[in-house]
mmCIF file of C-alpha atoms in Angstrom:
data_model
loop_
_atom_site.group_PDB
_atom_site.id
_atom_site.type_symbol
_atom_site.label_atom_id
_atom_site.label_comp_id
_atom_site.label_asym_id
_atom_site.label_seq_id
_atom_site.Cartn_x
_atom_site.Cartn_y
_atom_site.Cartn_z
ATOM 1 C CA UNK O 1 8.529 -24.330 -30.729
ATOM 2 C CA UNK O 2 7.453 -25.485 -34.009
ATOM 3 C CA UNK O 3 3.898 -24.986 -35.225
ATOM 4 C CA UNK O 4 1.995 -27.201 -37.547
ATOM 5 C CA UNK O 5 -0.705 -26.026 -39.904
ATOM 6 C CA UNK O 6 -3.195 -28.151 -37.884
ATOM 7 C CA UNK O 7 -2.434 -26.024 -34.766
ATOM 8 C CA UNK O 8 -0.177 -28.687 -33.026
ATOM 9 C CA UNK O 9 2.690 -27.199 -31.024
ATOM 10 C CA UNK O 10 6.021 -29.085 -30.785
ATOM 11 C CA UNK O 11 8.329 -28.107 -27.981
ATOM 12 C CA UNK O 12 12.087 -28.650 -27.877
ATOM 13 C CA UNK O 13 14.556 -27.907 -25.007
ATOM 14 C CA UNK O 14 13.000 -25.931 -22.209
ATOM 15 C CA UNK O 15 10.056 -24.979 -24.265
ATOM 16 C CA UNK O 16 6.591 -26.013 -22.815
ATOM 17 C CA UNK O 17 3.407 -26.604 -24.898
ATOM 18 C CA UNK O 18 0.833 -25.302 -22.427
ATOM 19 C CA UNK O 19 -1.455 -27.620 -24.350
ATOM 20 C CA UNK O 20 -0.276 -29.620 -27.348
ATOM 21 C CA UNK O 21 -3.066 -28.637 -29.791
ATOM 22 C CA UNK O 22 -4.749 -25.384 -30.660
ATOM 23 C CA UNK O 23 -8.398 -25.892 -31.835
ATOM 24 C CA UNK O 24 -8.891 -24.235 -35.180
ATOM 25 C CA UNK O 25 -12.086 -23.117 -36.802
ATOM 26 C CA UNK O 26 -13.153 -25.025 -39.896
ATOM 27 C CA UNK O 27 -11.690 -23.856 -43.170
ATOM 28 C CA UNK O 28 -8.642 -22.093 -41.430
ATOM 29 C CA UNK O 29 -5.057 -23.191 -40.814
ATOM 30 C CA UNK O 30 -2.385 -21.814 -38.504
ATOM 31 C CA UNK O 31 0.190 -19.648 -39.976
ATOM 32 C CA UNK O 32 2.531 -18.340 -37.237
ATOM 33 C CA UNK O 33 3.562 -18.857 -33.588
ATOM 34 C CA UNK O 34 4.921 -15.977 -31.564
ATOM 35 C CA UNK O 35 6.624 -16.288 -28.097
ATOM 36 C CA UNK O 36 5.521 -13.947 -25.198
ATOM 37 C CA UNK O 37 8.553 -11.685 -24.011
ATOM 38 C CA UNK O 38 9.294 -14.030 -20.998
ATOM 39 C CA UNK O 39 8.837 -17.208 -22.899
ATOM 40 C CA UNK O 40 6.049 -18.515 -20.575
ATOM 41 C CA UNK O 41 3.381 -18.548 -23.349
ATOM 42 C CA UNK O 42 2.709 -17.976 -27.025
ATOM 43 C CA UNK O 43 0.187 -16.764 -29.517
ATOM 44 C CA UNK O 44 -0.901 -18.925 -32.588
ATOM 45 C CA UNK O 45 -2.683 -16.930 -35.346
ATOM 46 C CA UNK O 46 -4.572 -18.428 -38.336
ATOM 47 C CA UNK O 47 -4.819 -17.285 -42.009
ATOM 48 C CA UNK O 48 -8.200 -15.661 -41.050
ATOM 49 C CA UNK O 49 -6.608 -13.793 -38.095
ATOM 50 C CA UNK O 50 -8.008 -15.842 -35.248
ATOM 51 C CA UNK O 51 -5.666 -15.490 -32.415
ATOM 52 C CA UNK O 52 -5.175 -18.283 -29.862
ATOM 53 C CA UNK O 53 -3.379 -17.674 -26.706
ATOM 54 C CA UNK O 54 -1.497 -20.206 -24.273
ATOM 55 C CA UNK O 55 0.380 -19.762 -21.201
ATOM 56 C CA UNK O 56 0.682 -16.100 -20.049
ATOM 57 C CA UNK O 57 -0.118 -14.807 -23.540
ATOM 58 C CA UNK O 58 -2.904 -12.303 -23.310
ATOM 59 C CA UNK O 59 -5.719 -12.537 -25.939
ATOM 60 C CA UNK O 60 -6.076 -8.972 -27.193
ATOM 61 C CA UNK O 61 -8.173 -9.442 -30.254
ATOM 62 C CA UNK O 62 -8.413 -10.932 -33.675
ATOM 63 C CA UNK O 63 -10.371 -11.980 -36.627
ATOM 64 C CA UNK O 64 -10.082 -8.468 -38.370
ATOM 65 C CA UNK O 65 -12.116 -7.831 -41.459
ATOM 66 C CA UNK O 66 -10.059 -8.747 -44.537
ATOM 67 C CA UNK O 67 -10.420 -7.768 -48.118
ATOM 68 C CA UNK O 68 -10.902 -10.160 -50.926
ATOM 69 C CA UNK O 69 -7.631 -12.180 -51.413
ATOM 70 C CA UNK O 70 -6.276 -10.839 -48.160
ATOM 71 C CA UNK O 71 -5.125 -13.380 -45.397
ATOM 72 C CA UNK O 72 -3.108 -12.975 -42.289
ATOM 73 C CA UNK O 73 0.561 -13.974 -42.628
ATOM 74 C CA UNK O 74 2.085 -13.424 -39.253
ATOM 75 C CA UNK O 75 1.884 -11.795 -35.765
ATOM 76 C CA UNK O 76 4.506 -9.968 -33.827
ATOM 77 C CA UNK O 77 4.548 -9.075 -30.102
ATOM 78 C CA UNK O 78 5.284 -5.809 -28.404
ATOM 79 C CA UNK O 79 8.140 -5.799 -25.964
ATOM 80 C CA UNK O 80 5.859 -6.029 -22.844
ATOM 81 C CA UNK O 81 3.523 -8.530 -24.286
ATOM 82 C CA UNK O 82 0.575 -6.327 -23.887
ATOM 83 C CA UNK O 83 0.024 -5.797 -27.677
ATOM 84 C CA UNK O 84 0.639 -7.391 -30.848
ATOM 85 C CA UNK O 85 0.634 -6.544 -34.605
ATOM 86 C CA UNK O 86 -1.024 -8.654 -37.155
ATOM 87 C CA UNK O 87 0.403 -8.494 -40.745
ATOM 88 C CA UNK O 88 -1.357 -9.535 -43.884
ATOM 89 C CA UNK O 89 -0.017 -10.810 -47.195
ATOM 90 C CA UNK O 90 -1.156 -7.390 -48.818
ATOM 91 C CA UNK O 91 1.229 -5.636 -46.321
ATOM 92 C CA UNK O 92 -1.575 -4.316 -43.951
ATOM 93 C CA UNK O 93 -0.697 -3.891 -40.319
ATOM 94 C CA UNK O 94 -3.411 -4.224 -37.679
ATOM 95 C CA UNK O 95 -2.454 -3.336 -34.154
ATOM 96 C CA UNK O 96 -3.977 -4.751 -30.976
ATOM 97 C CA UNK O 97 -3.553 -3.837 -27.358
ATOM 98 C CA UNK O 98 -0.710 -1.387 -26.748
ATOM 99 C CA UNK O 99 0.774 -1.906 -30.257
ATOM 100 C CA UNK O 100 1.246 1.257 -32.177
ATOM 101 C CA UNK O 101 1.028 1.336 -36.012
ATOM 102 C CA UNK O 102 4.113 2.734 -37.436
ATOM 103 C CA UNK O 103 2.872 2.425 -41.069
ATOM 104 C CA UNK O 104 2.266 -0.384 -43.660
ATOM 105 C CA UNK O 105 2.242 -1.057 -47.349
ATOM 106 C CA UNK O 106 -1.633 -0.845 -47.699
ATOM 107 C CA UNK O 107 -2.582 0.413 -51.149
ATOM 108 C CA UNK O 108 0.913 -0.224 -52.573
ATOM 109 C CA UNK O 109 1.439 -2.636 -55.361
ATOM 110 C CA UNK O 110 3.708 -5.575 -54.034
ATOM 111 C CA UNK O 111 5.861 -7.736 -56.444
ATOM 112 C CA UNK O 112 5.221 -10.601 -53.974
ATOM 113 C CA UNK O 113 3.083 -11.172 -50.798
ATOM 114 C CA UNK O 114 4.247 -10.308 -47.397
ATOM 115 C CA UNK O 115 5.241 -13.661 -45.686
ATOM 116 C CA UNK O 116 6.839 -12.625 -42.452
ATOM 117 C CA UNK O 117 7.252 -9.919 -39.863
ATOM 118 C CA UNK O 118 9.716 -9.202 -37.078
ATOM 119 C CA UNK O 119 9.572 -6.312 -34.483
ATOM 120 C CA UNK O 120 12.702 -4.351 -33.659
ATOM 121 C CA UNK O 121 14.290 -5.023 -30.212
ATOM 122 C CA UNK O 122 12.888 -1.665 -28.857
ATOM 123 C CA UNK O 123 9.357 -2.531 -29.960
ATOM 124 C CA UNK O 124 9.365 0.950 -31.801
ATOM 125 C CA UNK O 125 9.247 -0.524 -35.260
ATOM 126 C CA UNK O 126 9.088 -3.481 -37.324
ATOM 127 C CA UNK O 127 10.252 -5.221 -40.533
ATOM 128 C CA UNK O 128 8.148 -6.980 -43.229
ATOM 129 C CA UNK O 129 9.498 -9.309 -45.742
ATOM 130 C CA UNK O 130 7.883 -10.294 -49.018
ATOM 131 C CA UNK O 131 8.415 -13.281 -51.181
ATOM 132 C CA UNK O 132 10.364 -11.512 -53.854
ATOM 133 C CA UNK O 133 12.955 -10.477 -51.167
ATOM 134 C CA UNK O 134 11.646 -6.999 -50.752
ATOM 135 C CA UNK O 135 12.107 -5.591 -47.210
ATOM 136 C CA UNK O 136 9.898 -2.916 -45.767
ATOM 137 C CA UNK O 137 10.953 -1.117 -42.563
ATOM 138 C CA UNK O 138 8.761 1.166 -40.348
ATOM 139 C CA UNK O 139 9.424 2.946 -37.068
ATOM 140 C CA UNK O 140 13.016 2.489 -35.899
ATOM 141 C CA UNK O 141 13.543 -0.597 -38.162
ATOM 142 C CA UNK O 142 16.836 0.028 -40.226
ATOM 143 C CA UNK O 143 16.888 -0.771 -43.843
ATOM 144 C CA UNK O 144 20.148 -2.589 -44.531
ATOM 145 C CA UNK O 145 19.337 -3.892 -48.096
ATOM 146 C CA UNK O 146 16.983 -6.447 -49.755
ATOM 147 C CA UNK O 147 16.758 -9.004 -52.508
ATOM 148 C CA UNK O 148 13.961 -7.102 -54.213
ATOM 149 C CA UNK O 149 14.387 -6.817 -57.886
ATOM 150 C CA UNK O 150 17.029 -9.659 -57.927
ATOM 151 C CA UNK O 151 16.807 -13.223 -59.341
ATOM 152 C CA UNK O 152 16.051 -15.947 -56.744
ATOM 153 C CA UNK O 153 16.106 -19.573 -56.925
ATOM 154 C CA UNK O 154 13.167 -19.605 -54.473
ATOM 155 C CA UNK O 155 10.914 -17.206 -52.735
ATOM 156 C CA UNK O 156 12.214 -15.495 -49.565
ATOM 157 C CA UNK O 157 10.169 -16.813 -46.645
ATOM 158 C CA UNK O 158 11.654 -15.269 -43.494
ATOM 159 C CA UNK O 159 13.803 -12.521 -41.821
ATOM 160 C CA UNK O 160 15.775 -12.545 -38.594
ATOM 161 C CA UNK O 161 17.420 -9.466 -37.230
ATOM 162 C CA UNK O 162 21.004 -10.115 -35.465
ATOM 163 C CA UNK O 163 20.789 -10.048 -31.647
ATOM 164 C CA UNK O 164 22.507 -6.696 -31.446
ATOM 165 C CA UNK O 165 20.074 -5.306 -34.196
ATOM 166 C CA UNK O 166 22.794 -4.174 -36.512
ATOM 167 C CA UNK O 167 21.612 -6.190 -39.471
ATOM 168 C CA UNK O 168 19.539 -9.174 -40.577
ATOM 169 C CA UNK O 169 19.328 -12.422 -42.368
ATOM 170 C CA UNK O 170 16.887 -13.513 -45.068
ATOM 171 C CA UNK O 171 16.253 -17.181 -45.889
ATOM 172 C CA UNK O 172 14.658 -18.353 -49.160
ATOM 173 C CA UNK O 173 12.740 -21.719 -49.307
ATOM 174 C CA UNK O 174 15.556 -23.593 -50.901
ATOM 175 C CA UNK O 175 17.713 -22.792 -47.811
ATOM 176 C CA UNK O 176 19.629 -19.939 -49.360
ATOM 177 C CA UNK O 177 20.753 -17.324 -46.865
ATOM 178 C CA UNK O 178 21.243 -13.603 -47.682
ATOM 179 C CA UNK O 179 23.091 -11.587 -45.080
ATOM 180 C CA UNK O 180 22.904 -7.774 -44.707
ATOM 181 C CA UNK O 181 25.358 -6.332 -42.186
ATOM 182 C CA UNK O 182 25.109 -9.790 -40.451
ATOM 183 C CA UNK O 183 27.825 -12.467 -40.477
ATOM 184 C CA UNK O 184 27.054 -15.330 -42.985
ATOM 185 C CA UNK O 185 27.356 -18.543 -40.845
ATOM 186 C CA UNK O 186 26.270 -21.003 -43.808
ATOM 187 C CA UNK O 187 23.277 -22.071 -45.776
ATOM 188 C CA UNK O 188 21.504 -24.960 -47.262
ATOM 189 C CA UNK O 189 21.577 -23.369 -50.776
ATOM 190 C CA UNK O 190 22.693 -25.884 -53.304
ATOM 191 C CA UNK O 191 21.771 -28.887 -51.019
ATOM 192 C CA UNK O 192 18.755 -31.116 -51.968
ATOM 193 C CA UNK O 193 16.138 -30.681 -49.271
ATOM 194 C CA UNK O 194 13.289 -33.175 -48.427
ATOM 195 C CA UNK O 195 10.901 -30.195 -48.013
ATOM 196 C CA UNK O 196 11.126 -26.503 -48.485
ATOM 197 C CA UNK O 197 12.372 -24.142 -45.738
ATOM 198 C CA UNK O 198 9.479 -22.097 -44.257
ATOM 199 C CA UNK O 199 11.191 -19.732 -41.869
ATOM 200 C CA UNK O 200 14.246 -18.946 -39.628
ATOM 201 C CA UNK O 201 14.973 -17.335 -36.206
ATOM 202 C CA UNK O 202 18.143 -15.870 -34.743
ATOM 203 C CA UNK O 203 19.803 -18.536 -32.504
ATOM 204 C CA UNK O 204 22.903 -17.877 -30.319
ATOM 205 C CA UNK O 205 25.572 -16.348 -32.606
ATOM 206 C CA UNK O 206 23.705 -17.572 -35.772
ATOM 207 C CA UNK O 207 20.338 -18.885 -36.812
ATOM 208 C CA UNK O 208 18.158 -21.735 -37.170
ATOM 209 C CA UNK O 209 16.054 -22.572 -40.411
ATOM 210 C CA UNK O 210 13.067 -25.025 -40.309
ATOM 211 C CA UNK O 211 11.643 -26.925 -43.181
ATOM 212 C CA UNK O 212 7.990 -27.902 -43.549
ATOM 213 C CA UNK O 213 8.811 -31.549 -42.515
ATOM 214 C CA UNK O 214 10.149 -30.204 -39.243
ATOM 215 C CA UNK O 215 13.779 -30.530 -40.266
ATOM 216 C CA UNK O 216 15.939 -28.106 -38.530
ATOM 217 C CA UNK O 217 19.253 -26.645 -39.851
ATOM 218 C CA UNK O 218 21.422 -25.173 -37.111
ATOM 219 C CA UNK O 219 23.979 -22.524 -38.094
ATOM 220 C CA UNK O 220 25.139 -21.376 -34.687
ATOM 221 C CA UNK O 221 27.454 -22.435 -31.782
ATOM 222 C CA UNK O 222 24.398 -22.937 -29.553
ATOM 223 C CA UNK O 223 23.284 -26.550 -28.528
ATOM 224 C CA UNK O 224 21.123 -28.217 -31.137
ATOM 225 C CA UNK O 225 17.917 -29.259 -29.399
ATOM 226 C CA UNK O 226 16.425 -31.745 -31.916
ATOM 227 C CA UNK O 227 13.858 -31.689 -34.771
ATOM 228 C CA UNK O 228 11.100 -33.661 -36.471
ATOM 229 C CA UNK O 229 13.130 -34.277 -39.630
ATOM 230 C CA UNK O 230 13.289 -38.056 -38.977
ATOM 231 C CA UNK O 231 9.764 -38.333 -38.024
ATOM 232 C CA UNK O 232 7.777 -35.792 -40.112
ATOM 233 C CA UNK O 233 4.233 -34.710 -38.748
ATOM 234 C CA UNK O 234 1.135 -35.402 -40.606
ATOM 235 C CA UNK O 235 0.569 -31.724 -41.270
ATOM 236 C CA UNK O 236 3.329 -29.426 -42.493
ATOM 237 C CA UNK O 237 5.316 -27.213 -40.118
ATOM 238 C CA UNK O 238 4.358 -23.672 -40.796
ATOM 239 C CA UNK O 239 6.174 -21.581 -38.012
ATOM 240 C CA UNK O 240 9.109 -21.628 -35.571
ATOM 241 C CA UNK O 241 9.569 -19.402 -32.458
ATOM 242 C CA UNK O 242 12.399 -19.203 -29.833
ATOM 243 C CA UNK O 243 11.469 -19.160 -26.210
ATOM 244 C CA UNK O 244 11.424 -15.578 -25.037
#
């Protein structure tokens, strides 16, 4: 699935929409889409922390009290789908349902806002990635390196662990890929993009990147299922999620 800032969900391949448009409260915009473990539903979360559930996704709470300047950046599911963690730009983690907090960056000065989060395969930990390329690991998430403190051509916007969990990839908004104990399958770094990359997901033996115009860049041996690049949506794409 791809997610637009207006809450519209775009399916590809076997993905279902469960309703094509999430109705958002005034003054909010969608920031993240997260699949349920079986791929039969998803959650959409807004910058305010409103959670919208579709298909078999359970609504377990949302709209936490946020500090001045704090916004929700992402949401990650537990392995059984009976809980989720909400992550804010300030590095705070807010658990719901059966999600357990393994710690966060609350009260710590960050060089860049947290933009993305990914749980470990076991569900007993999670990664956070900040725009400066800093990686923060909690629970059983293994730190394999970061771009923190290094010069970047563009901010880091996403992280994807390898399927076997032995490393991860980072992607910057210019399409550059940084591989840490993970195979480098290619990047868009140095290529002129119509719009910046906003995130990535592991896909087959590699990864997909998605740009804000809905363009998809496939660096894997798995079938390409389409994109919105030739027909950009009215509102920018802000998230991508694999089915299951």
